Short mmCIF file of N, CA and C and ligand atoms in Angstrom, two decimals:
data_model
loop_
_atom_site.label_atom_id
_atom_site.label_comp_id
_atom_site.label_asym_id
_atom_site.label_seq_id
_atom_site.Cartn_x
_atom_site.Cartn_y
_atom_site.Cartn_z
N UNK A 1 -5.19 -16.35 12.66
CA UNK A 1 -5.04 -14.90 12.48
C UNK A 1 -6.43 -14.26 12.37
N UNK A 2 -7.09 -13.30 13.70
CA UNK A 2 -8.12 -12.92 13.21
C UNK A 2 -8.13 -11.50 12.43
N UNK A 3 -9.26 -11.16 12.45
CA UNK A 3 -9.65 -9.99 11.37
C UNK A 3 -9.31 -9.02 12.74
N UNK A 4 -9.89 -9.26 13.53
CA UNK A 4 -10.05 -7.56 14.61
C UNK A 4 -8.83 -7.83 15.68
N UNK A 5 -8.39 -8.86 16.17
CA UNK A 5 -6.87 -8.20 17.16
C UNK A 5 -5.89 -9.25 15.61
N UNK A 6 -5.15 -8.19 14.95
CA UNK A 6 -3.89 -8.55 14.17
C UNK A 6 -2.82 -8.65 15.06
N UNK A 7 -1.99 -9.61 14.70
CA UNK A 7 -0.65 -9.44 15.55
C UNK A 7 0.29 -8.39 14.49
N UNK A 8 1.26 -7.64 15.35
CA UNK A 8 1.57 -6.28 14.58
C UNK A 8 2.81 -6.86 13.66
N UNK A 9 3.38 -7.91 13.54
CA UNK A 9 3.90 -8.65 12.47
C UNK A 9 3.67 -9.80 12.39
N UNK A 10 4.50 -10.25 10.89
CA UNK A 10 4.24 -11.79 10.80
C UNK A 10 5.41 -11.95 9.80
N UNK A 11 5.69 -13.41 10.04
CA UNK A 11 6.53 -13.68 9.40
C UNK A 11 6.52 -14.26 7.82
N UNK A 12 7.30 -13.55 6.77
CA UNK A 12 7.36 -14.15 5.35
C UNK A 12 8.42 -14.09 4.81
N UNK A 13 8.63 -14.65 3.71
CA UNK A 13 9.74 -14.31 2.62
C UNK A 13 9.25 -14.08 1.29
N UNK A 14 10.15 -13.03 0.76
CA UNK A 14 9.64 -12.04 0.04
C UNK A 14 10.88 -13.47 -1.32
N UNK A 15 10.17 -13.50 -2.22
CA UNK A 15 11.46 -14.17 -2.92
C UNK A 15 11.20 -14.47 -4.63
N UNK A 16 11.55 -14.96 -5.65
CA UNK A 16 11.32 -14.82 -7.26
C UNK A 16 10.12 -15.65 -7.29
N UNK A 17 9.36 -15.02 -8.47
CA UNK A 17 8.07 -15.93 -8.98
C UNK A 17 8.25 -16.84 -9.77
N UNK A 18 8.06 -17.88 -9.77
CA UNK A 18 7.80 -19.26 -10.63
C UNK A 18 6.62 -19.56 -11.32
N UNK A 19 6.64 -20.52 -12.73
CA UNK A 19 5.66 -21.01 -13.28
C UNK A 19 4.51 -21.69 -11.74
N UNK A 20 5.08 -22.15 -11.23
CA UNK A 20 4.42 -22.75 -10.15
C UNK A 20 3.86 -22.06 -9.02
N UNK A 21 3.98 -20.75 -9.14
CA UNK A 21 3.69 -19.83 -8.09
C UNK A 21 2.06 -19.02 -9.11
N UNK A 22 1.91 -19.11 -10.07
CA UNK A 22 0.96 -18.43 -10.97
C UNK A 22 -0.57 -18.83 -10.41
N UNK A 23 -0.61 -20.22 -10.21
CA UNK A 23 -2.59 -20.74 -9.66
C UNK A 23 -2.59 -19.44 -8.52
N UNK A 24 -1.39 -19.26 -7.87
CA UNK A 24 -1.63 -18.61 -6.34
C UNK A 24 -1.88 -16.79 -6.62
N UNK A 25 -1.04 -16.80 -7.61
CA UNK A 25 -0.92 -15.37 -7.91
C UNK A 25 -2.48 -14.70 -8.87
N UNK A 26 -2.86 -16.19 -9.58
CA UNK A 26 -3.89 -15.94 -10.35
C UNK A 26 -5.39 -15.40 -9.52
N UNK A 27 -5.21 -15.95 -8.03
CA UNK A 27 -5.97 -15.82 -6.76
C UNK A 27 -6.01 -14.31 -6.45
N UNK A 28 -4.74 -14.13 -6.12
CA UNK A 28 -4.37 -12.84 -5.55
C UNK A 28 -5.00 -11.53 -6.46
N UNK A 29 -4.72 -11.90 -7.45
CA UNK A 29 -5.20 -10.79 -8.72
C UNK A 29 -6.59 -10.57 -9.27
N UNK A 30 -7.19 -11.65 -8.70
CA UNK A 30 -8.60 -11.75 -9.13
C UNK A 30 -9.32 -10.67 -8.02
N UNK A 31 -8.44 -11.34 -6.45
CA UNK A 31 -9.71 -10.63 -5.25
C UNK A 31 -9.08 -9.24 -5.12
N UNK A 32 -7.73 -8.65 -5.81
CA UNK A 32 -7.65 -7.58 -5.95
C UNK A 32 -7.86 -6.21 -6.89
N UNK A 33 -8.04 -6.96 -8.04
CA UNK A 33 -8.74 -5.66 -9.28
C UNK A 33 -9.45 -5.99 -10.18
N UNK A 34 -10.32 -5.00 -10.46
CA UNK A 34 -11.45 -4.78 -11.22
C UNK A 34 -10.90 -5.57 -12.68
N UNK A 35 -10.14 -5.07 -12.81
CA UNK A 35 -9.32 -5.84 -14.31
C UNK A 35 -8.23 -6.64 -14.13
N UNK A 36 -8.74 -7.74 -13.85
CA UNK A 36 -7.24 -9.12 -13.37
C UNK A 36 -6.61 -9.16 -14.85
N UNK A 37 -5.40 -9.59 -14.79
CA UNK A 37 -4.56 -10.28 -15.64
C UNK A 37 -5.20 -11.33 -15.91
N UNK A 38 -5.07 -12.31 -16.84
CA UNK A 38 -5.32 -13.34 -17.33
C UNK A 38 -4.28 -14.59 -16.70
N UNK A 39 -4.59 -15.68 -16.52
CA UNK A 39 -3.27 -16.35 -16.18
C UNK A 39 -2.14 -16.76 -17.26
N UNK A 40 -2.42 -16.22 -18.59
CA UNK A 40 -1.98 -16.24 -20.24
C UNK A 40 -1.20 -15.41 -20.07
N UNK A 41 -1.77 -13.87 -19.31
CA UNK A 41 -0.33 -12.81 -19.38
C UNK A 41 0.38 -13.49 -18.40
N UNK A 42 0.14 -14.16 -17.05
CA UNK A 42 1.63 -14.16 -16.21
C UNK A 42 2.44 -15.18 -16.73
N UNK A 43 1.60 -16.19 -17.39
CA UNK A 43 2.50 -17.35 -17.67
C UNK A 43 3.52 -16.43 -18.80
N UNK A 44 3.64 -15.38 -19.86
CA UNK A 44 3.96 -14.91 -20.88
C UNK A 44 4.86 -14.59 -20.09
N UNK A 45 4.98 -13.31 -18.74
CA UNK A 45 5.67 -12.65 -18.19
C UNK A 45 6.51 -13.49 -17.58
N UNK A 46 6.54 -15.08 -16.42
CA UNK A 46 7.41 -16.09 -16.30
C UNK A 46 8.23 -16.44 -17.63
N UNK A 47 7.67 -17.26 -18.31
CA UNK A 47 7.88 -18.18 -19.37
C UNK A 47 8.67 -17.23 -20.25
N UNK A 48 8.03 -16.31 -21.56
CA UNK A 48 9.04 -15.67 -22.09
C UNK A 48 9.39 -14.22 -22.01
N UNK A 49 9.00 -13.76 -21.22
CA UNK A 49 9.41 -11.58 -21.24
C UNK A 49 10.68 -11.33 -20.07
N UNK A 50 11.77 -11.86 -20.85
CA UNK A 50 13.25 -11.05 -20.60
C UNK A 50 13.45 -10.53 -19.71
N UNK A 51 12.49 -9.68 -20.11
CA UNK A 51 12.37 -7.91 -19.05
C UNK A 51 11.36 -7.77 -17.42
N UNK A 52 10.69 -9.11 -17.56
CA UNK A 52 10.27 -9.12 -16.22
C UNK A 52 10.88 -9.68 -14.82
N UNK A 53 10.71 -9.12 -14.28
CA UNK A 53 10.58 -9.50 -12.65
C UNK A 53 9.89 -9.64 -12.06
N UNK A 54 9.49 -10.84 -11.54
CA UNK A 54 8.26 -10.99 -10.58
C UNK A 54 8.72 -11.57 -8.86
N UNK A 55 8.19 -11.37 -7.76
CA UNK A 55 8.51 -11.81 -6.63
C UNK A 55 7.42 -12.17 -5.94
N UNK A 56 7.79 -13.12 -5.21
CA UNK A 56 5.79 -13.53 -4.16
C UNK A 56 6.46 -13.28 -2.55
N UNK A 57 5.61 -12.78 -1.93
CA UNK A 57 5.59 -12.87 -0.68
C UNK A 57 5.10 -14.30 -0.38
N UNK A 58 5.98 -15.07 0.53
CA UNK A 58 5.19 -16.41 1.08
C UNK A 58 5.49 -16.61 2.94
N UNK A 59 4.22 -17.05 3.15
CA UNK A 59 3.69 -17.34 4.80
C UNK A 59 3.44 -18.78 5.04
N UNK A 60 4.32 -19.53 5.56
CA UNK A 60 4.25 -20.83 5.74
C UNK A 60 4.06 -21.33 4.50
N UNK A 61 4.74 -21.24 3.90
CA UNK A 61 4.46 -22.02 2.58
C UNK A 61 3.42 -21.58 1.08
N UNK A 62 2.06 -20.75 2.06
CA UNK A 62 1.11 -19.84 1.00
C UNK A 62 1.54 -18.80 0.57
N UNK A 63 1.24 -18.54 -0.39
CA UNK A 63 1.81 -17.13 -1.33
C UNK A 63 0.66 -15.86 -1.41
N UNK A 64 1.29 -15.10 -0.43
CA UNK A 64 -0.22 -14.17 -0.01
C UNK A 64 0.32 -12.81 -0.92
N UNK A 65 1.10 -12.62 -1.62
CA UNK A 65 1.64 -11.90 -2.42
C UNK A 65 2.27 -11.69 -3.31
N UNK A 66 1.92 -10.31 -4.05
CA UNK A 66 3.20 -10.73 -5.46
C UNK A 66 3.20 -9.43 -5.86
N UNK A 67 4.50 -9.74 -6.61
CA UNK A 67 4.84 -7.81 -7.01
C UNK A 67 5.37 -8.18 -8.54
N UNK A 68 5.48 -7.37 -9.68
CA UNK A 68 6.35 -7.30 -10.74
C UNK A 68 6.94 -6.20 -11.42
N UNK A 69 7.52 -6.17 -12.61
CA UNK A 69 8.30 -4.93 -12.57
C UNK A 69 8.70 -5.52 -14.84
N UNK A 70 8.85 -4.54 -15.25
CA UNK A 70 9.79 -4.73 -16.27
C UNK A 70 11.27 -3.62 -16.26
N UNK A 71 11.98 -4.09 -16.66
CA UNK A 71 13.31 -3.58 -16.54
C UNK A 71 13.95 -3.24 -17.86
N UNK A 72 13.96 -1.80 -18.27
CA UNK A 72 14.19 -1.36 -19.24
C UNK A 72 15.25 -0.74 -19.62
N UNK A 73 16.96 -0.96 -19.63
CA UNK A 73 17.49 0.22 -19.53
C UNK A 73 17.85 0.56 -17.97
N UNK A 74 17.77 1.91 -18.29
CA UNK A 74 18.05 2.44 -16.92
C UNK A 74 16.69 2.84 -16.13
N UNK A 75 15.63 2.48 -16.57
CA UNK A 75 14.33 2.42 -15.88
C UNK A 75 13.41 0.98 -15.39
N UNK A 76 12.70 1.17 -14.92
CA UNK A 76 11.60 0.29 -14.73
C UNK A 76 10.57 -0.07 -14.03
N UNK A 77 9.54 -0.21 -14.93
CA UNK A 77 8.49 0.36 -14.51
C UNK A 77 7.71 -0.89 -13.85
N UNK A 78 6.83 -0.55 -12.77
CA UNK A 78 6.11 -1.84 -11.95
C UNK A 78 4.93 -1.77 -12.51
N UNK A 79 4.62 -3.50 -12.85
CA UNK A 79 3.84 -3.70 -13.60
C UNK A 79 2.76 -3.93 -12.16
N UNK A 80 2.78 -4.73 -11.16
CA UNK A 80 1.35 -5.00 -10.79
C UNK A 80 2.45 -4.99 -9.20
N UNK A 81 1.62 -4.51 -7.96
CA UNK A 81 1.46 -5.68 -6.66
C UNK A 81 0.33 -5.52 -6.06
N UNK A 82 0.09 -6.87 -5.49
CA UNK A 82 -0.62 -7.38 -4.72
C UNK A 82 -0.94 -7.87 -3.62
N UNK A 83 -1.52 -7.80 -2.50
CA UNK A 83 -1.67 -8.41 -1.34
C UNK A 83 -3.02 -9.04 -0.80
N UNK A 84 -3.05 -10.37 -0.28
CA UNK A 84 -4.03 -10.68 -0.45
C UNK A 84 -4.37 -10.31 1.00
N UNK A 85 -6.18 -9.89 0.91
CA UNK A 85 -6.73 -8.90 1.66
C UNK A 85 -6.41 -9.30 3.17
N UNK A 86 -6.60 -10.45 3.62
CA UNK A 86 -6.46 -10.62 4.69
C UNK A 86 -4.87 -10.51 5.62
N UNK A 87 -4.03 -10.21 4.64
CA UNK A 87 -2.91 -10.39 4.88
C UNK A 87 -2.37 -8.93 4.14
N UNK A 88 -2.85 -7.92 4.50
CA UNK A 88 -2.67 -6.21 4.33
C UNK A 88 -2.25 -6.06 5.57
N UNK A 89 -1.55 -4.66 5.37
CA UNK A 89 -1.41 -4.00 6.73
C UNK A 89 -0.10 -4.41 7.72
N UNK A 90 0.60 -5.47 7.08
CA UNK A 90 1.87 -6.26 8.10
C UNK A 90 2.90 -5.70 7.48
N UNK A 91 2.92 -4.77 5.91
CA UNK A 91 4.25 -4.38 5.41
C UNK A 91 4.59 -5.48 4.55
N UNK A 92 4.17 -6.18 3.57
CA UNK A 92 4.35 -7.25 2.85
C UNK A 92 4.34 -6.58 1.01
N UNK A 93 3.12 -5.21 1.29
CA UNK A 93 3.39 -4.70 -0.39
C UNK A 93 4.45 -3.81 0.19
N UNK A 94 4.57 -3.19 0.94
CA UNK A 94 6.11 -2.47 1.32
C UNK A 94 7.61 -3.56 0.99
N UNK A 95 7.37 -4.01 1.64
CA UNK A 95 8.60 -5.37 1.01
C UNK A 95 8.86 -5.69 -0.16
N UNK A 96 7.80 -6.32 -0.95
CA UNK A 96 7.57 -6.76 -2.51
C UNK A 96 8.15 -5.33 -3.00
N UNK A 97 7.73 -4.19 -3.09
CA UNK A 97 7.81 -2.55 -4.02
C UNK A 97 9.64 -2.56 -3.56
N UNK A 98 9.97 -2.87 -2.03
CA UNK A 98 11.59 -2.30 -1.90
C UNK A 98 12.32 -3.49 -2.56
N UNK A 99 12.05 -4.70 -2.14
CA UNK A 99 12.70 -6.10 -3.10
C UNK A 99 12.94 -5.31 -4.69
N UNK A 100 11.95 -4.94 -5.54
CA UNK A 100 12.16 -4.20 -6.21
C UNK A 100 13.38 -3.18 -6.72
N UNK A 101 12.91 -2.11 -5.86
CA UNK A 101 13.75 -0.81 -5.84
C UNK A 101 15.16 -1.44 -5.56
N UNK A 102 15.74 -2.46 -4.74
CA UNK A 102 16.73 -3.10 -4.66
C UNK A 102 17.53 -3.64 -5.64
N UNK A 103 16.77 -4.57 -6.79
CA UNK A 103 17.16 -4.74 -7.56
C UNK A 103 17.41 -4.00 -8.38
N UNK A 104 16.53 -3.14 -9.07
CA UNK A 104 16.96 -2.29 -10.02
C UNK A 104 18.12 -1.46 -9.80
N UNK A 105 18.17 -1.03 -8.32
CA UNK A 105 19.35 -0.84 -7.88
C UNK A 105 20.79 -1.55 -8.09
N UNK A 106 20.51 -2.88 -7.47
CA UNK A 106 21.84 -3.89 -7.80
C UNK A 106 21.67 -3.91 -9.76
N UNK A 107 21.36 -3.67 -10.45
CA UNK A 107 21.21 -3.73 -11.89
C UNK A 107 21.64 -2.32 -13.03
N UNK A 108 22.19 -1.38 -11.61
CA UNK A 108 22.72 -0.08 -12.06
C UNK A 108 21.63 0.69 -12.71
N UNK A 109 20.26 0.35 -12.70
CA UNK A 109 19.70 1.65 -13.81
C UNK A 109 18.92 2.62 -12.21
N UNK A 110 18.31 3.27 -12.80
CA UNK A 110 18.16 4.32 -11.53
C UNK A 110 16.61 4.44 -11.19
N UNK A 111 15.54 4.05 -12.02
CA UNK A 111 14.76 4.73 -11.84
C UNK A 111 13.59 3.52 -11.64
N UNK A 112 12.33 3.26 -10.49
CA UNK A 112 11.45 2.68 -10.62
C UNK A 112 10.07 3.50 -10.60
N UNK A 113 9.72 3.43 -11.96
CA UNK A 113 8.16 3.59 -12.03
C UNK A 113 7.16 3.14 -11.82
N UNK A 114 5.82 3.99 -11.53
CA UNK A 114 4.50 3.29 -11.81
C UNK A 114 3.40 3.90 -11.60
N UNK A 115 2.14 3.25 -11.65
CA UNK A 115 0.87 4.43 -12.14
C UNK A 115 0.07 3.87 -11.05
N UNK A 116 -0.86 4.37 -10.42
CA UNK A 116 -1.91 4.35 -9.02
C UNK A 116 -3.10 4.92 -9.40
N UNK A 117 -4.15 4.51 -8.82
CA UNK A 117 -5.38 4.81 -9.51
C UNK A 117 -5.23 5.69 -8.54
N UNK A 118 -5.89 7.43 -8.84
CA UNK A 118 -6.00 8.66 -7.97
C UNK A 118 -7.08 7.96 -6.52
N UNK A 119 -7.68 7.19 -6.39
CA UNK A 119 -8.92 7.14 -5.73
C UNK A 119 -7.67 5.86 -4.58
N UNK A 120 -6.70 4.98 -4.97
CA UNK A 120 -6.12 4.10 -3.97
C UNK A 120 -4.93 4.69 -3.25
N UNK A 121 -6.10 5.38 -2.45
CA UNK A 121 -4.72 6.29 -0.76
C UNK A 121 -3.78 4.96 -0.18
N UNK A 122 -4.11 3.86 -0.06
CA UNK A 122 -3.27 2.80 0.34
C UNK A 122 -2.14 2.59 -0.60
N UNK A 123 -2.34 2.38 -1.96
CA UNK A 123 -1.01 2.09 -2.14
C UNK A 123 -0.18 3.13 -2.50
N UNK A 124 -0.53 4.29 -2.62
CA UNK A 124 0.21 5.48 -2.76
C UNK A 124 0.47 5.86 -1.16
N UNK A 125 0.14 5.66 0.13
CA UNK A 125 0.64 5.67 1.01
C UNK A 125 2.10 4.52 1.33
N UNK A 126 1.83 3.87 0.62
CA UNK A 126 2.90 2.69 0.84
C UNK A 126 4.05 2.90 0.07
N UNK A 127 4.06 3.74 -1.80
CA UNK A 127 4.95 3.87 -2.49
C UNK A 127 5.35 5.04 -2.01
N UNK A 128 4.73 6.07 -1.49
CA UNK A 128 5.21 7.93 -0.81
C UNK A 128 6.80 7.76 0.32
N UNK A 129 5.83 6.32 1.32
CA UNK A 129 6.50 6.03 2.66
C UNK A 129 8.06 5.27 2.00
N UNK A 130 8.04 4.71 0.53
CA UNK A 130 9.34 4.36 -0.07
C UNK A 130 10.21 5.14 -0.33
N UNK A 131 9.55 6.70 -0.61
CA UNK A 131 10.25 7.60 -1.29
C UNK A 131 9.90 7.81 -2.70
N UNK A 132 8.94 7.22 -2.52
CA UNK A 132 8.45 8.04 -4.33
C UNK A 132 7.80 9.42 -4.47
N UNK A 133 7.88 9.18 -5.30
CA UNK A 133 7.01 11.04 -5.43
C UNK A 133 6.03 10.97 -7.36
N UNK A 134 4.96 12.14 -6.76
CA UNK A 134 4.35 12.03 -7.95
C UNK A 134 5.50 12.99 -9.20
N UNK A 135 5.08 12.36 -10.64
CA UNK A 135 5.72 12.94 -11.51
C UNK A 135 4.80 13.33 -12.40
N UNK A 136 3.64 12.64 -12.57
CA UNK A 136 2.49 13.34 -13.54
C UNK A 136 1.41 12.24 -13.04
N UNK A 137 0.44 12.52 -13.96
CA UNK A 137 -1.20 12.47 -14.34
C UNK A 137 -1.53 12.11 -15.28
N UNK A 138 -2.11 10.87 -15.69
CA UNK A 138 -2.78 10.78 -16.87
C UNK A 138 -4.48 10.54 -17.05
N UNK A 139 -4.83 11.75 -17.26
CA UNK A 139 -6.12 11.90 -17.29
C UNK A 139 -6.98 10.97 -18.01
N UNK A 140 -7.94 10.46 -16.92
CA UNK A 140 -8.93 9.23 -17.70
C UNK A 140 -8.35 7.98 -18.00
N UNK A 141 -7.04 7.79 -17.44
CA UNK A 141 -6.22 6.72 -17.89
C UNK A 141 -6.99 4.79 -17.80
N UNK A 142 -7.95 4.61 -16.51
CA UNK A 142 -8.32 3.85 -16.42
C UNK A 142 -9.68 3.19 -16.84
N UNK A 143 -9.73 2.33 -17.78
CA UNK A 143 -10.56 2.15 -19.04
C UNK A 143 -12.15 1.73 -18.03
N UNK A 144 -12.28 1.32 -17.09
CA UNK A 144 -12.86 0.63 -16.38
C UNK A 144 -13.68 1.89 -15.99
N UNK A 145 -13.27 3.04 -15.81
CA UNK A 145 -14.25 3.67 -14.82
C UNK A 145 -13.80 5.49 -15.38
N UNK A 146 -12.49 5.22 -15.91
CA UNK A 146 -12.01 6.72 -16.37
C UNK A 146 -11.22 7.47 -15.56
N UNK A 147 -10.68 6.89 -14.44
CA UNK A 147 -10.10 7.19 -13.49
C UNK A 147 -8.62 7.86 -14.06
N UNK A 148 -8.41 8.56 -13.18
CA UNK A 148 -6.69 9.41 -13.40
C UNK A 148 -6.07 8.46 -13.15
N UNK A 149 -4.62 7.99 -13.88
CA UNK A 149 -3.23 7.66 -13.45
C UNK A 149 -2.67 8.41 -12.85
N UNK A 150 -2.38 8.37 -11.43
CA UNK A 150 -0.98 9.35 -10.57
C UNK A 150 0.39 8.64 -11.09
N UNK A 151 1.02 9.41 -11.44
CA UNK A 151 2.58 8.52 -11.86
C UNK A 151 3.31 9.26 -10.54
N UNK A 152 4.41 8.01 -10.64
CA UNK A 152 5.13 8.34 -9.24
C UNK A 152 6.35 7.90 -9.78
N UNK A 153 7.30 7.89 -9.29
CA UNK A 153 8.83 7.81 -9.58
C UNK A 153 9.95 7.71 -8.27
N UNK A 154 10.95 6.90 -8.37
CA UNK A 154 11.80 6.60 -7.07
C UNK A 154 13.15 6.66 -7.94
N UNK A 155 14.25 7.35 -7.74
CA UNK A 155 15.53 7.54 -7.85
C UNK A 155 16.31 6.75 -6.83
N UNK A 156 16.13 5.02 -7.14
CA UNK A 156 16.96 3.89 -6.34
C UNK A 156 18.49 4.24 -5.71
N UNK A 157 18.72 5.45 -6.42
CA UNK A 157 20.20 5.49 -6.44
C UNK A 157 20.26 6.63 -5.11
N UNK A 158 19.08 6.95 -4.64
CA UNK A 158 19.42 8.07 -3.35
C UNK A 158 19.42 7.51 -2.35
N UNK A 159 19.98 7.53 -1.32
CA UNK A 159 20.16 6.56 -0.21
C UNK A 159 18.92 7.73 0.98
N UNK A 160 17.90 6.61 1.17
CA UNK A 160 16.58 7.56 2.02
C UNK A 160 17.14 8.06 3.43
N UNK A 161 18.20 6.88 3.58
CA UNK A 161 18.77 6.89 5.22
C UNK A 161 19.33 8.24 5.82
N UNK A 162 20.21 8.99 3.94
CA UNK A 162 20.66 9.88 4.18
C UNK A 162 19.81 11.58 4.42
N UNK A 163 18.63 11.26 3.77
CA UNK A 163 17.73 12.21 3.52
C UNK A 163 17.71 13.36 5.01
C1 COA B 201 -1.58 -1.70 -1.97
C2 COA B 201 -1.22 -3.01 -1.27
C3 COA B 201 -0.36 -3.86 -2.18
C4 COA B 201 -0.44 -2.68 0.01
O1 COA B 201 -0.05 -3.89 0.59
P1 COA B 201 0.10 -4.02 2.19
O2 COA B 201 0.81 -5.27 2.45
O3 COA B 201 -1.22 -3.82 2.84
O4 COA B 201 1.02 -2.75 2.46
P2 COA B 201 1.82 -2.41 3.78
O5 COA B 201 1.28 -3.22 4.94
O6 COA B 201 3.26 -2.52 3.48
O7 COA B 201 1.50 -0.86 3.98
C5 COA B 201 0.18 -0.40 4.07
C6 COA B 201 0.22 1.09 4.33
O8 COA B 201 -0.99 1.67 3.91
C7 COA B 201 -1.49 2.47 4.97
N1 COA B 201 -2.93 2.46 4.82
C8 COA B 201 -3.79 1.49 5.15
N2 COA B 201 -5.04 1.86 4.81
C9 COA B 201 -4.95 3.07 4.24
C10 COA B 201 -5.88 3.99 3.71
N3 COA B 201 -7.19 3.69 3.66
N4 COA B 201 -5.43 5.16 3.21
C11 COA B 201 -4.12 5.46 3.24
N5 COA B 201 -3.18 4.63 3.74
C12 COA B 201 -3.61 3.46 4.25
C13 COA B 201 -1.02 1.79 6.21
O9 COA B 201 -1.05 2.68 7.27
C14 COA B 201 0.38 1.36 5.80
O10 COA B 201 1.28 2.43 5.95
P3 COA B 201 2.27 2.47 7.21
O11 COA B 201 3.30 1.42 6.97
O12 COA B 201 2.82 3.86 7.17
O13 COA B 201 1.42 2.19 8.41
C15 COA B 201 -2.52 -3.79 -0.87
O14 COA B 201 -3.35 -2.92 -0.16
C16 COA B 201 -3.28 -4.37 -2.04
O15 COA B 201 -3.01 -5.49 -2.48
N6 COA B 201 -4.24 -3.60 -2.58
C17 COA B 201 -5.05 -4.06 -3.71
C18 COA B 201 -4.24 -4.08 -4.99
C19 COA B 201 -3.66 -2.72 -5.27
O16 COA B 201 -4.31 -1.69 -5.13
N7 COA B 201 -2.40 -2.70 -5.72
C20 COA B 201 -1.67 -1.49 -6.07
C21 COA B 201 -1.91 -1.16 -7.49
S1 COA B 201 -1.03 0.33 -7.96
#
């Protein structure tokens, strides 16, 4: 797979995270943000938090992705996704975010949240193209640099097809 002619898909499965999926995810999270998780929080979020959901995108077997979520009620809010860089651009954090919105769906509550740094047009192009929409701002929210939180919000329960 090179960097300059991409083929315009590829094949993966989008499917649940495992203790055994974490070395890969611990990868993914490092070459993607300024402030990684620890591999202490995901093992916490597998091992004991109820309320999570996690899913990996996998490509022949490698795990070039991962998404999570806690499930609260009739809300829930996404905790992290990821794509690893070389493997952007095929629709794989689009997949991981609707895998998501799906479930919470099949789980009857209505609502998936989450926060975007104002400055990342990519993944707010990717959650907009889901059907989210902004709902607020939290000024200075990001400890790292002071950056705004955009909050965004998806009502699972509207069918987009019908829009
Ligand atoms: C955000 C992220 C998960 C998206 O994953 P991905 O697999 O590349 O996403 P997709 O391929 O499904 O969609 C990418 C979309 O972004 C668009 N895009 C690409 N570069 C862009 C840019 N610079 N500005 C705006 N949109 C851009 C693409 O056109 C595509 O939209 P399209 O389907 O309408 O063409 C991935 O970029 C990533 O891991 N980023 C680093 C971690 C991160 O920021 N996570 C989100 C935290 S809130």
């Amino acid at each position: 797979m090179g960097k300059t002619t991409r083929e315009t898909s590829v094949a993966y499965i989008v499917r649940p995270m495992t203790a055994d999926d974490i070395d890969a995810v611990c990868v993914i999270e490092k070459s993607s943000f300024s402030m990684p998780w620890s591999r202490e929080s995901f093992e916490r979020e597998i091992n004991e938090n109820a309320l999570a959901h996690y899913f990996v995108a996998e490509m022949d077997g490698k795990v070039v992705g991962y998404a999570g979520m806690w499930m609260i009620w009739d809300s829930a809010n996404v905790t992290n996704v990821a794509v690893l860089d070389e493997y952007r651009g095929y629709g794989i954090g689009t997949a991981l975010v609707k895998t998501m919105a799906d479930i919470v769906k099949e789980n009857g509550a209505q609502t998936l949240m989450l926060e975007v740094r104002r400055s990342n047009e990519r993944a707010q192009s990717v959650y907009r193209n889901l059907g989210f929409t902004v709902c607020g701002v939290r000024k200075g929210y990001y400890e790292d640099n002071r950056e705004d939180a955009i909050l965004m919000d998806l009502d699972v329960t509207k069918d987009r097809e019908e829009e």
